[in-house]
XYZ file of C-alpha atoms in Angstrom:
768
model
C -69.297 -101.479 107.248
C -67.822 -98.470 105.465
C -64.321 -98.647 104.086
C -61.672 -96.761 106.075
C -60.520 -93.373 104.902
C -56.732 -93.174 104.543
C -54.780 -90.229 105.909
C -51.847 -89.771 103.545
C -48.725 -87.581 103.716
C -47.676 -86.036 100.400
C -44.619 -84.118 99.249
C -46.374 -80.738 99.158
C -45.679 -77.529 101.144
C -48.845 -77.837 103.228
C -48.937 -78.748 106.916
C -51.710 -81.320 106.662
C -52.573 -84.877 105.620
C -54.856 -85.726 102.687
C -57.880 -88.035 102.679
C -58.244 -90.878 100.151
C -60.339 -94.025 99.810
C -58.606 -97.387 100.123
C -60.172 -98.745 96.891
C -60.417 -102.329 98.202
C -56.642 -102.444 98.681
C -55.289 -103.660 101.989
C -52.746 -101.124 103.181
C -50.871 -100.661 106.441
C -49.712 -97.562 108.288
C -46.382 -96.535 106.751
C -47.252 -98.123 103.374
C -46.089 -96.403 100.201
C -48.985 -95.637 97.846
C -49.661 -93.891 94.557
C -52.487 -91.351 94.611
C -54.018 -88.858 92.160
C -53.138 -85.292 93.106
C -54.253 -82.554 90.775
C -53.492 -83.608 87.213
C -50.825 -86.137 88.080
C -50.115 -89.111 90.288
C -47.933 -88.679 93.331
C -46.230 -90.908 95.887
C -47.582 -90.717 99.424
C -47.217 -92.509 102.749
C -50.238 -93.800 104.684
C -50.182 -92.199 108.124
C -53.512 -93.304 109.529
C -57.046 -94.567 108.983
C -60.347 -92.930 109.928
C -64.057 -93.612 109.658
C -64.946 -90.038 108.745
C -63.558 -87.096 106.819
C -64.116 -83.348 106.957
C -64.924 -83.650 103.233
C -67.874 -85.438 101.649
C -66.972 -89.065 101.008
C -68.229 -88.910 97.412
C -65.641 -86.199 96.725
C -62.728 -88.324 97.928
C -60.607 -90.108 95.341
C -59.403 -93.695 95.705
C -55.702 -94.459 95.814
C -54.274 -95.603 92.482
C -51.918 -98.271 93.786
C -50.515 -99.633 97.034
C -47.009 -101.072 96.948
C -47.925 -103.916 99.284
C -44.859 -105.961 98.324
C -42.678 -103.345 100.025
C -42.180 -103.265 103.786
C -44.020 -100.299 105.352
C -42.115 -97.633 107.246
C -42.038 -98.431 110.947
C -43.725 -96.336 113.625
C -40.407 -95.301 115.195
C -39.168 -93.669 112.001
C -42.501 -91.972 111.279
C -42.616 -90.595 114.817
C -39.027 -89.311 114.627
C -39.655 -87.460 111.359
C -42.921 -86.038 112.730
C -41.059 -84.720 115.769
C -38.335 -83.223 113.565
C -40.838 -81.574 111.216
C -42.626 -80.020 114.191
C -39.446 -78.894 115.936
C -37.915 -77.386 112.784
C -41.306 -76.064 111.576
C -41.341 -77.750 108.192
C -44.236 -79.473 106.360
C -44.343 -83.088 107.530
C -45.085 -84.594 104.110
C -42.075 -82.921 102.536
C -39.834 -83.935 105.445
C -41.018 -87.557 105.273
C -40.613 -88.014 101.530
C -37.225 -86.247 101.526
C -35.946 -88.791 104.068
C -36.555 -91.669 101.648
C -34.164 -92.883 98.924
C -34.884 -91.328 95.512
C -36.247 -94.620 94.157
C -38.969 -94.609 96.826
C -40.049 -91.136 95.767
C -40.547 -92.220 92.175
C -43.840 -93.436 90.693
C -42.685 -97.030 90.263
C -42.152 -100.168 92.342
C -38.836 -100.132 94.209
C -36.910 -103.073 92.786
C -33.785 -104.240 94.608
C -31.362 -107.117 94.244
C -32.698 -110.281 95.881
C -31.595 -113.847 96.404
C -32.960 -116.995 98.008
C -32.312 -117.837 101.626
C -32.476 -121.557 102.501
C -33.340 -122.535 106.092
C -33.164 -125.946 107.740
C -36.411 -127.603 108.862
C -36.935 -129.877 111.876
C -36.994 -132.831 109.480
C -33.717 -131.768 107.884
C -32.151 -131.310 111.313
C -32.884 -134.982 112.126
C -31.273 -136.408 108.972
C -28.090 -138.442 109.507
C -25.797 -137.200 106.754
C -23.652 -140.347 106.920
C -26.705 -142.383 105.900
C -26.986 -140.445 102.622
C -25.368 -141.950 99.500
C -21.696 -140.981 99.052
C -22.364 -139.971 95.445
C -24.590 -137.122 96.678
C -21.506 -135.235 97.770
C -22.856 -131.699 97.156
C -26.244 -132.526 98.684
C -24.522 -133.830 101.823
C -22.283 -130.752 101.883
C -25.189 -128.271 101.665
C -27.259 -130.105 104.282
C -24.264 -130.175 106.634
C -23.824 -126.421 106.216
C -27.517 -125.859 106.992
C -27.385 -128.076 110.071
C -24.468 -126.023 111.403
C -25.656 -122.526 110.454
C -29.452 -123.064 110.213
C -29.555 -120.904 107.064
C -27.502 -120.146 103.970
C -27.947 -117.564 101.226
C -27.276 -118.352 97.588
C -24.103 -116.271 97.817
C -22.862 -118.387 100.727
C -23.827 -121.596 98.931
C -21.750 -120.542 95.917
C -18.652 -120.751 98.123
C -19.392 -124.432 98.770
C -19.842 -125.608 95.194
C -20.921 -124.427 91.760
C -23.916 -126.777 91.976
C -24.847 -125.949 95.581
C -27.916 -123.929 94.573
C -29.323 -126.898 92.678
C -28.692 -129.138 95.696
C -30.482 -126.630 97.966
C -33.569 -126.793 95.750
C -33.500 -130.596 96.059
C -33.446 -130.251 99.856
C -36.532 -128.022 99.639
C -38.269 -130.692 97.551
C -37.394 -133.252 100.232
C -38.791 -130.896 102.937
C -35.364 -130.784 104.555
C -35.238 -127.011 103.965
C -37.430 -124.054 103.106
C -36.630 -121.129 100.823
C -37.603 -117.473 100.755
C -36.479 -114.412 98.875
C -34.372 -111.907 100.821
C -32.315 -108.865 99.934
C -28.894 -109.744 98.585
C -25.972 -108.638 100.762
C -22.842 -107.778 98.847
C -19.990 -109.835 100.227
C -16.649 -108.095 100.613
C -13.555 -110.297 101.037
C -12.359 -110.121 104.638
C -8.896 -108.686 105.256
C -7.094 -111.493 107.004
C -4.660 -111.245 109.903
C -5.764 -107.771 110.962
C -4.281 -107.410 114.440
C -6.297 -105.998 117.299
C -4.178 -103.344 119.020
C -3.976 -103.201 122.777
C -5.921 -100.375 124.362
C -4.068 -97.823 126.427
C -5.396 -96.908 129.866
C -7.525 -93.986 128.636
C -9.108 -95.991 125.818
C -9.849 -98.914 128.132
C -11.474 -96.566 130.635
C -13.637 -95.015 127.897
C -14.796 -98.426 126.646
C -15.500 -99.650 130.197
C -17.502 -96.533 131.109
C -19.752 -96.730 128.069
C -20.282 -100.503 128.160
C -21.288 -100.234 131.807
C -24.370 -98.253 130.702
C -24.685 -99.782 127.228
C -28.360 -100.723 127.622
C -29.690 -97.300 128.547
C -29.782 -93.825 127.091
C -26.778 -91.701 127.832
C -24.900 -89.189 125.712
C -21.131 -89.576 125.905
C -18.726 -86.919 124.656
C -15.515 -88.685 123.645
C -13.024 -85.822 123.585
C -9.755 -87.143 122.219
C -6.825 -85.339 120.643
C -6.115 -86.183 117.010
C -4.556 -89.624 116.740
C -5.716 -90.661 120.218
C -7.564 -93.729 118.939
C -11.210 -92.672 119.051
C -11.960 -95.029 116.147
C -10.538 -97.947 118.143
C -12.943 -97.083 120.969
C -15.805 -97.124 118.442
C -14.720 -100.557 117.190
C -14.518 -102.061 120.680
C -18.019 -100.773 121.504
C -19.341 -102.224 118.256
C -17.656 -105.553 118.972
C -19.208 -105.651 122.431
C -22.756 -104.979 121.219
C -22.651 -107.159 118.105
C -20.968 -110.103 119.837
C -23.475 -110.006 122.683
C -26.331 -110.063 120.169
C -24.658 -112.924 118.295
C -24.262 -114.907 121.503
C -27.961 -114.482 122.272
C -28.822 -115.595 118.757
C -26.688 -118.708 119.039
C -28.246 -119.499 122.399
C -31.654 -119.240 120.742
C -30.483 -121.517 117.949
C -29.373 -124.107 120.469
C -32.802 -124.110 122.087
C -34.767 -127.215 121.108
C -37.028 -126.614 118.138
C -35.685 -123.139 117.368
C -34.682 -122.326 113.810
C -33.565 -118.738 114.360
C -30.950 -117.636 111.833
C -28.284 -114.978 111.606
C -30.322 -113.440 108.770
C -33.287 -112.666 110.986
C -33.555 -109.054 112.184
C -32.676 -110.156 115.710
C -29.027 -109.118 115.755
C -28.085 -105.614 116.886
C -27.601 -102.669 114.554
C -25.199 -99.746 114.941
C -25.392 -96.406 113.144
C -22.153 -94.494 112.562
C -22.636 -90.942 111.328
C -19.797 -89.188 109.482
C -19.839 -85.553 108.347
C -18.692 -86.029 104.751
C -18.700 -88.809 102.186
C -14.935 -88.551 101.623
C -14.445 -89.939 105.156
C -16.642 -92.961 104.461
C -14.312 -95.213 102.372
C -11.452 -95.148 104.890
C -13.719 -95.733 107.877
C -15.631 -98.441 106.005
C -12.384 -100.232 105.110
C -11.221 -100.145 108.718
C -14.515 -101.494 110.038
C -14.552 -104.267 107.434
C -11.005 -105.242 108.383
C -11.771 -105.446 112.086
C -15.394 -106.622 111.951
C -15.507 -108.832 108.833
C -18.148 -111.181 110.249
C -20.813 -108.456 110.394
C -22.738 -107.072 107.427
C -21.946 -103.434 106.696
C -23.489 -100.889 104.325
C -22.925 -97.207 103.651
C -25.451 -94.488 102.847
C -24.338 -91.265 101.160
C -24.932 -89.179 98.053
C -22.095 -90.712 96.017
C -23.993 -93.994 95.739
C -26.159 -94.628 92.713
C -29.927 -94.542 93.271
C -30.145 -98.328 93.124
C -27.202 -98.771 95.527
C -28.692 -96.360 98.034
C -32.116 -98.027 97.867
C -30.596 -101.467 98.342
C -28.464 -100.444 101.322
C -31.398 -98.563 102.858
C -33.599 -101.669 102.562
C -30.875 -103.828 104.124
C -30.924 -101.454 107.092
C -34.737 -101.415 107.166
C -34.989 -105.215 107.301
C -32.234 -105.560 109.904
C -29.966 -107.476 107.525
C -27.310 -104.732 107.741
C -25.719 -104.653 111.181
C -23.367 -101.678 110.717
C -24.619 -98.618 108.837
C -22.184 -95.811 108.005
C -23.765 -92.689 106.613
C -23.937 -88.935 106.353
C -26.549 -86.729 108.049
C -29.667 -88.021 106.231
C -28.895 -91.516 107.533
C -30.265 -90.511 110.929
C -33.744 -91.027 109.436
C -33.006 -94.560 108.176
C -35.343 -97.189 109.661
C -33.418 -99.745 111.735
C -35.512 -102.252 113.715
C -32.743 -103.189 116.143
C -30.690 -100.045 116.638
C -28.539 -100.368 119.781
C -25.899 -97.632 119.454
C -25.364 -94.359 117.582
C -21.840 -93.040 117.015
C -21.319 -89.509 115.686
C -17.767 -89.036 114.439
C -16.418 -85.457 114.262
C -19.586 -84.356 116.036
C -18.601 -80.687 115.850
C -18.685 -80.602 112.062
C -21.083 -78.117 110.472
C -21.913 -80.649 107.725
C -24.328 -82.291 110.146
C -26.564 -79.225 109.818
C -28.901 -79.228 106.799
C -28.805 -75.754 105.244
C -31.957 -75.926 103.116
C -35.363 -77.662 103.096
C -35.873 -78.929 106.671
C -32.948 -77.331 108.479
C -32.317 -80.122 110.969
C -29.094 -80.933 112.803
C -28.320 -84.658 112.577
C -26.489 -84.644 115.924
C -29.493 -83.207 117.739
C -31.920 -85.573 115.999
C -29.617 -88.476 116.905
C -29.830 -87.525 120.570
C -33.631 -87.499 120.367
C -33.691 -90.869 118.598
C -31.310 -92.435 121.108
C -33.360 -91.170 124.044
C -36.563 -92.569 122.556
C -34.947 -95.960 122.005
C -33.161 -95.854 125.378
C -29.749 -96.512 123.795
C -26.404 -94.733 124.185
C -25.003 -92.194 121.742
C -21.279 -91.428 121.473
C -20.144 -88.023 120.183
C -16.488 -88.102 119.174
C -14.261 -85.119 118.420
C -10.889 -83.560 119.088
C -12.619 -80.170 119.094
C -16.223 -80.617 120.281
C -18.897 -78.100 119.405
C -19.237 -75.543 122.194
C -22.805 -76.736 122.794
C -21.537 -80.276 123.392
C -18.670 -79.080 125.572
C -21.098 -76.992 127.628
C -23.424 -79.983 128.106
C -20.480 -82.124 129.220
C -18.919 -79.547 131.548
C -22.190 -78.329 133.069
C -22.101 -75.440 135.501
C -18.302 -75.410 135.732
C -18.150 -72.947 132.814
C -21.182 -70.829 133.681
C -20.898 -67.221 134.738
C -23.311 -64.991 136.608
C -24.738 -63.901 133.254
C -25.549 -67.430 132.154
C -29.084 -68.731 132.141
C -29.149 -71.528 134.733
C -32.163 -73.231 133.178
C -30.477 -73.982 129.855
C -28.581 -77.090 130.864
C -28.445 -79.592 133.657
C -24.990 -80.003 135.176
C -22.959 -82.551 133.262
C -25.768 -83.456 130.899
C -23.302 -85.578 128.874
C -20.740 -88.012 130.196
C -17.228 -86.735 129.406
C -14.458 -89.140 128.404
C -11.037 -87.731 127.557
C -8.182 -89.213 125.519
C -5.080 -87.056 126.049
C -2.387 -89.244 124.531
C -1.867 -90.605 121.052
C -2.774 -94.242 120.512
C 0.551 -95.106 118.848
C 3.027 -95.160 121.730
C 5.846 -93.586 119.730
C 3.620 -90.876 118.222
C 3.911 -87.392 119.659
C 1.847 -84.275 119.169
C 3.331 -82.160 116.389
C 5.349 -79.025 117.075
C 3.343 -75.971 115.987
C 5.141 -72.858 114.704
C 3.387 -69.629 113.721
C 5.372 -67.611 111.181
C 4.746 -63.854 111.166
C 4.120 -63.041 107.499
C 4.631 -59.308 108.151
C 8.298 -59.883 108.987
C 9.429 -62.162 106.130
C 9.528 -61.959 102.362
C 7.025 -64.368 100.822
C 7.878 -66.348 97.700
C 4.645 -66.750 95.751
C 2.713 -66.725 99.025
C 5.042 -69.127 100.883
C 7.402 -68.237 103.720
C 11.087 -69.266 103.498
C 10.625 -71.427 106.613
C 7.851 -73.436 104.958
C 9.797 -73.872 101.715
C 12.844 -75.095 103.660
C 10.686 -77.533 105.626
C 9.188 -78.897 102.393
C 12.643 -79.497 100.909
C 13.761 -81.243 104.091
C 10.790 -83.664 103.889
C 11.591 -84.449 100.273
C 15.179 -85.316 101.252
C 13.886 -87.584 104.022
C 11.325 -89.133 101.663
C 8.537 -88.002 103.997
C 5.213 -86.493 102.974
C 3.766 -83.014 103.411
C 0.318 -81.481 103.387
C -0.381 -77.856 102.491
C -3.769 -76.670 103.631
C -5.516 -73.722 102.008
C -9.269 -73.459 102.295
C -9.720 -71.799 98.932
C -10.072 -73.741 95.719
C -9.404 -72.340 92.273
C -6.305 -70.491 91.073
C -6.881 -67.136 92.736
C -9.654 -65.585 94.871
C -10.047 -62.491 92.685
C -9.181 -60.971 89.305
C -7.887 -57.419 89.889
C -7.380 -54.484 87.561
C -4.139 -52.754 88.554
C -5.315 -49.432 87.055
C -8.775 -48.840 88.596
C -8.786 -51.685 91.145
C -11.889 -53.267 89.586
C -12.522 -56.783 90.939
C -14.580 -59.285 88.921
C -17.976 -59.524 90.668
C -20.655 -62.175 90.427
C -23.773 -60.700 88.849
C -26.047 -63.034 90.858
C -24.372 -62.959 94.285
C -22.752 -60.450 96.631
C -19.411 -62.124 96.029
C -16.393 -62.101 93.763
C -15.619 -64.487 90.956
C -12.734 -66.907 91.490
C -10.080 -67.386 88.828
C -9.809 -70.939 87.435
C -6.835 -70.485 85.166
C -6.734 -74.006 83.731
C -10.226 -73.591 82.269
C -9.671 -69.879 81.510
C -12.842 -69.223 83.491
C -14.120 -66.987 86.273
C -16.432 -68.973 88.525
C -18.707 -68.176 91.470
C -18.364 -70.774 94.202
C -21.786 -69.853 95.575
C -24.113 -70.065 92.577
C -21.944 -71.764 89.950
C -22.042 -68.850 87.484
C -19.184 -69.005 84.953
C -17.739 -66.606 82.396
C -14.562 -66.330 80.382
C -11.672 -64.263 81.730
C -11.902 -60.853 79.975
C -8.977 -59.546 77.926
C -9.345 -56.051 79.369
C -10.981 -54.385 82.358
C -14.737 -53.886 81.795
C -14.552 -50.745 83.931
C -11.594 -48.778 82.494
C -10.439 -50.815 79.517
C -6.944 -51.448 80.896
C -5.413 -54.772 79.845
C -3.390 -55.225 83.041
C -5.647 -57.765 84.769
C -3.944 -60.159 87.145
C -5.028 -62.834 89.643
C -4.607 -61.781 93.284
C -4.259 -64.117 96.208
C -3.816 -67.880 96.260
C -6.087 -70.859 95.699
C -5.308 -74.561 95.516
C -4.568 -74.475 91.778
C -2.110 -71.588 92.073
C -0.428 -73.183 95.078
C -0.047 -76.435 93.132
C 1.566 -74.514 90.255
C 3.882 -72.621 92.639
C 5.098 -75.841 94.263
C 5.745 -77.407 90.864
C 8.050 -74.475 90.054
C 9.837 -74.397 93.428
C 10.129 -78.189 93.816
C 10.210 -79.651 90.285
C 11.061 -83.174 91.480
C 8.175 -83.396 93.940
C 5.135 -85.513 93.156
C 2.203 -83.209 93.925
C -1.521 -83.963 94.160
C -4.337 -81.450 94.607
C -7.497 -82.412 96.501
C -10.515 -80.101 96.193
C -14.006 -80.277 94.697
C -12.652 -79.613 91.215
C -10.034 -82.372 91.281
C -12.194 -85.141 92.804
C -15.432 -84.580 90.901
C -15.000 -87.988 89.253
C -16.307 -90.958 91.257
C -13.578 -92.785 93.196
C -11.045 -90.008 92.389
C -10.440 -89.257 96.076
C -9.990 -92.934 96.950
C -7.397 -93.262 94.175
C -5.449 -90.240 95.440
C -5.521 -91.490 99.044
C -4.296 -94.913 97.898
C -1.354 -93.204 96.196
C -0.562 -91.338 99.409
C -0.527 -94.584 101.398
C 1.614 -96.232 98.700
C 4.187 -93.397 98.932
C 3.484 -92.290 95.359
C 2.794 -88.675 96.385
C 5.180 -86.304 98.169
C 3.024 -83.218 98.706
C -0.739 -82.961 99.099
C -2.409 -79.614 98.439
C -5.973 -79.465 99.657
C -8.950 -77.808 101.268
C -10.842 -78.785 104.425
C -11.756 -82.211 103.024
C -8.204 -83.269 103.908
C -8.282 -81.727 107.365
C -9.931 -84.551 109.275
C -10.253 -88.285 109.579
C -7.326 -89.293 107.378
C -4.347 -91.198 108.729
C -1.091 -90.874 106.764
C 1.770 -92.527 108.721
C 4.543 -90.960 106.615
C 3.129 -87.413 106.668
C 5.290 -85.271 108.966
C 4.705 -81.685 107.806
C 1.521 -79.639 107.621
C 1.610 -76.108 106.253
C -1.348 -73.751 106.723
C -1.309 -70.988 104.125
C -4.062 -68.471 104.898
C -6.302 -68.290 107.959
C -6.368 -64.642 109.003
C -9.681 -63.710 107.373
C -11.547 -65.924 109.866
C -10.031 -64.047 112.810
C -12.045 -60.922 111.936
C -15.213 -62.500 110.616
C -18.584 -61.066 111.750
C -19.771 -64.649 112.316
C -19.699 -65.289 116.078
C -18.736 -68.938 115.482
C -15.781 -68.103 113.187
C -13.039 -68.472 115.816
C -14.579 -71.726 117.082
C -14.599 -73.131 113.541
C -11.057 -71.941 112.800
C -9.656 -73.463 115.978
C -11.365 -76.778 115.214
C -10.163 -76.692 111.625
C -6.541 -75.958 112.553
C -6.535 -78.577 115.315
C -7.841 -81.128 112.849
C -5.384 -80.339 110.070
C -2.483 -80.147 112.541
C -3.436 -83.620 113.696
C -2.522 -85.093 110.326
C 1.201 -84.625 111.104
C 3.325 -87.139 112.986
C 0.666 -89.774 113.636
C 3.137 -92.679 113.556
C 6.659 -92.864 115.005
C 7.985 -89.829 113.124
C 8.038 -86.356 114.617
C 5.513 -83.978 113.077
C 5.667 -80.233 112.473
C 2.961 -77.701 111.698
C 3.801 -74.319 110.178
C 1.045 -71.701 110.200
C 1.491 -68.524 108.156
C -0.265 -65.599 109.842
C 0.034 -61.867 110.402
C -1.196 -62.341 114.003
C 1.041 -65.016 115.589
C 0.309 -63.776 119.134
C -3.472 -64.122 118.819
C -5.068 -66.063 121.703
C -6.293 -68.696 119.269
C -2.749 -69.524 118.122
C -1.465 -69.533 121.693
C -4.062 -72.177 122.599
C -3.267 -74.082 119.426
C 0.462 -74.290 120.235
C -0.317 -76.022 123.518
C -3.148 -78.108 121.975
C -5.319 -76.886 124.869
C -8.854 -77.093 123.566
C -10.435 -77.076 127.027
C -9.038 -73.691 128.082
C -9.864 -72.065 124.772
C -13.393 -73.510 124.734
C -14.009 -72.316 128.292
C -12.840 -68.813 127.354
C -15.216 -68.786 124.382
C -18.072 -69.927 126.608
C -17.354 -67.094 129.017
C -17.653 -64.656 126.095
C -20.881 -66.288 124.895
C -22.377 -66.056 128.383
C -21.598 -62.344 128.624
C -23.286 -61.478 125.307
C -26.064 -64.084 125.656
C -25.219 -66.173 122.603
C -25.712 -69.952 122.202
C -25.479 -72.212 124.127
C -26.775 -69.821 126.785
C -29.841 -68.938 124.716
C -31.953 -70.765 122.151
C -32.115 -69.075 118.759
C -34.083 -69.164 115.524
C -33.976 -67.211 112.290
C -36.788 -66.359 109.941
C -35.031 -66.216 106.572
C -36.700 -64.621 103.561
C -35.641 -64.001 99.968
C -37.143 -62.792 96.700
C -36.026 -61.193 93.450
C -37.579 -57.931 94.654
C -36.151 -56.755 97.988
C -39.235 -54.642 98.655
C -41.285 -57.828 99.052
C -38.737 -59.195 101.508
C -38.895 -56.000 103.556
C -42.698 -56.007 103.738
C -42.868 -59.697 104.628
C -40.266 -59.478 107.396
C -41.757 -56.287 108.804
C -45.098 -58.064 109.132
C -43.365 -61.021 110.802
C -41.454 -58.717 113.151
C -44.632 -56.992 114.354
C -46.415 -60.323 114.807
C -43.529 -61.861 116.760
C -43.317 -58.892 119.125
C -47.051 -59.110 119.787
C -47.143 -62.889 120.222
C -44.455 -63.264 122.886
C -42.766 -61.220 125.577
C -40.508 -64.134 126.572
C -38.659 -64.093 123.246
C -36.366 -61.294 122.118
C -37.088 -60.431 118.464
C -34.650 -58.188 116.588
C -35.363 -55.908 113.648
C -34.933 -57.367 110.146
C -31.335 -57.186 108.873
C -29.437 -58.301 105.805
C -26.852 -61.109 106.005
C -23.248 -60.686 104.928
C -24.176 -62.336 101.623
C -27.005 -59.931 100.780
C -27.735 -61.442 97.372
C -27.380 -65.145 96.567
C -28.240 -66.829 93.274
C -30.125 -63.732 92.169
C -32.273 -63.578 95.309
C -32.284 -60.594 97.679
C -32.063 -61.804 101.287
C -32.777 -60.704 104.854
C -33.678 -62.295 108.166
C -35.098 -61.800 111.650
C -33.275 -63.173 114.701
C -35.222 -64.450 117.707
C -33.781 -65.822 120.931
C -34.937 -66.873 124.363
C -33.542 -68.452 127.502
C -36.538 -70.821 127.410
C -36.775 -73.364 124.597
C -40.557 -73.954 125.053
C -41.238 -70.213 124.783
C -39.313 -69.984 121.523
C -41.055 -73.048 120.093
C -44.474 -71.722 121.067
C -43.774 -68.412 119.338
C -42.507 -70.130 116.181
C -45.602 -72.337 115.978
C -47.907 -69.335 116.248
C -45.784 -67.209 113.919
C -45.665 -69.852 111.181
C -49.465 -70.075 111.248
C -49.725 -66.301 110.804
C -47.148 -66.250 108.017
C -48.844 -68.998 106.027
C -52.057 -66.979 106.027
C -50.309 -63.827 104.790
C -50.632 -63.146 101.051
C -46.962 -62.172 100.812
C -45.912 -65.723 101.760
C -46.705 -66.829 98.199
C -44.402 -64.171 96.735
C -41.463 -64.629 99.107
C -39.395 -67.744 99.708
C -39.109 -68.077 103.473
C -38.015 -70.628 106.050
C -37.551 -71.073 109.775
C -34.021 -72.016 110.858
C -33.969 -73.349 114.420
C -30.560 -73.329 116.118
C -28.826 -71.738 113.100
C -25.073 -72.149 112.776
C -24.559 -68.595 111.586
C -26.495 -65.335 111.699
């Protein structure tokens, strides 16, 4: 009988699998292998086996190595990534390998921390411990622990006695126990006496509604104002699922002859997605405090390669019961996934902006539906797409496409009151900057409010979404502004480093002594960034303890955690920060939030700009007055009567979202149509023009059900030295758009220009 031919996915930009011979190595579907590719070896994943190949068998190469000691990727994960690669029109091999931890993409065995797990046998279960000699105190102790728990890891044995491991080996020799190597789970000391708060009526209703349908697929939109206790709802759902699984496990253990253990992948798993890694430590600490009996791991880019691999493998084997991670975590294999929670579901960080441009929220919905499990989307300011799916036809107009959404596609649960009984929504004041004299960019009202908080020994947060010292360096004589030579943007002043820096491409240069255009020496920073605001506050309030939080100040590992600890310990009076401070954090003594500059977003060409700004301001406003102290929010703006600020004052997201949906329906923008962009870039713009013109003609010919617009340039015409343009396509029918994209991609890959232009399909783009 001929040996099977392996179909292997490789990390190459080709939409196909590659044929190799098995070379007498027993491999499974999903197995990681090493294969020769060109002049080098490359990691691949076995996707299938066949008896024949389109190529002559004698021309096929054998695989170099199969990592048979590693668990293969499961069919559910492979299928999910295949669906995503097809939907987002990206080469499957590249999508699959990119979803793995870096260590699994390297040409080496993936080594992770392991330890021995000791399990009781039927013989050991029958031993009467009292009949054992008294001098064998540790042996008796270990056997007793095994008879109660069925299994113990070396880490758990260490808590019994320093010689417990030796005693466990003796039990194995006596056939009272067996041993096997398992992944080591890092034990974190439980926080004792953590009280469980009582749920208010809204929270209890939310928990009851979801648990009623906990064993079937349903998407729930948990719309709760900031401080309404959405995290507590998450915890109660997790408790319900994990405790139920634990009860079933214990019932199995009590069955005669069963030796099931808590370390088997039979307990439930829960995936909690967060938009940014800076939200992970606080959420992880809260989960550990409330759910100390369940194993928890995190997955994000701040982990070392070995830490990420280890945590990923704990999830893959089922040993980790709670997994907290950023967007890539949606592709983590979990054999017993029972619930997906997406915190701050509206956040744009869930959308991958390069490589495979997937949206983790949308992939999570697909995964949950396939597994027939619920998914909870939590936010104070849901994405308009989510709000539309929850509200159904109640926000449609005569111009809306009725086929886009079923009525009330999501279940809607609303939390309108703050979880802490004494906590009230903050008072929001909009100060008209055209009618007051600013002091270094700050209004007198905001300065007075800051001084008042210092006298009360309360904390303040100043929010400005612009890092650096100043947005631009301006020549007062000829009005020259320092440009980036590689991007269509301006260089930002970083005064502490005496540098001009581009926040798009990273280009740096020293601050010139005179204007390169006219030679004048009167160059001065214009506008405010976090660094300049920090300096201004130090001058106005010399006794205040000030901390700045932006990418520059927290580049060191654990820097953010240290700053947040100081805030909680009342060692900081004023926080100055960007959007990374706007959400998720809970500072009980913070009673004032000042918003410095928001007006540019009000006139942005991006159709989602007002939606993002409203969400951002709602989030940052929610940091004030979360405990029993009254909060205040002061927003500096030249347009205090704008509809956005009127909605913000009343904290009325629903009305504002419905108004935005009415506008979207009239102009046929998402969620009333399905969109895709064909993005292209090259050093030579002529190549981009020719490529997109070819694509435009092809798209128009291929489909009459999809509207295809002429090629245009984005607001950022040049980025990192590449000239850019795109084509927008939209349709009221998702299948029609997908059919066109599939056909168009095939045509583009056959075009000679595709090798000279960097191009990509962006399905459901966040911005045009």
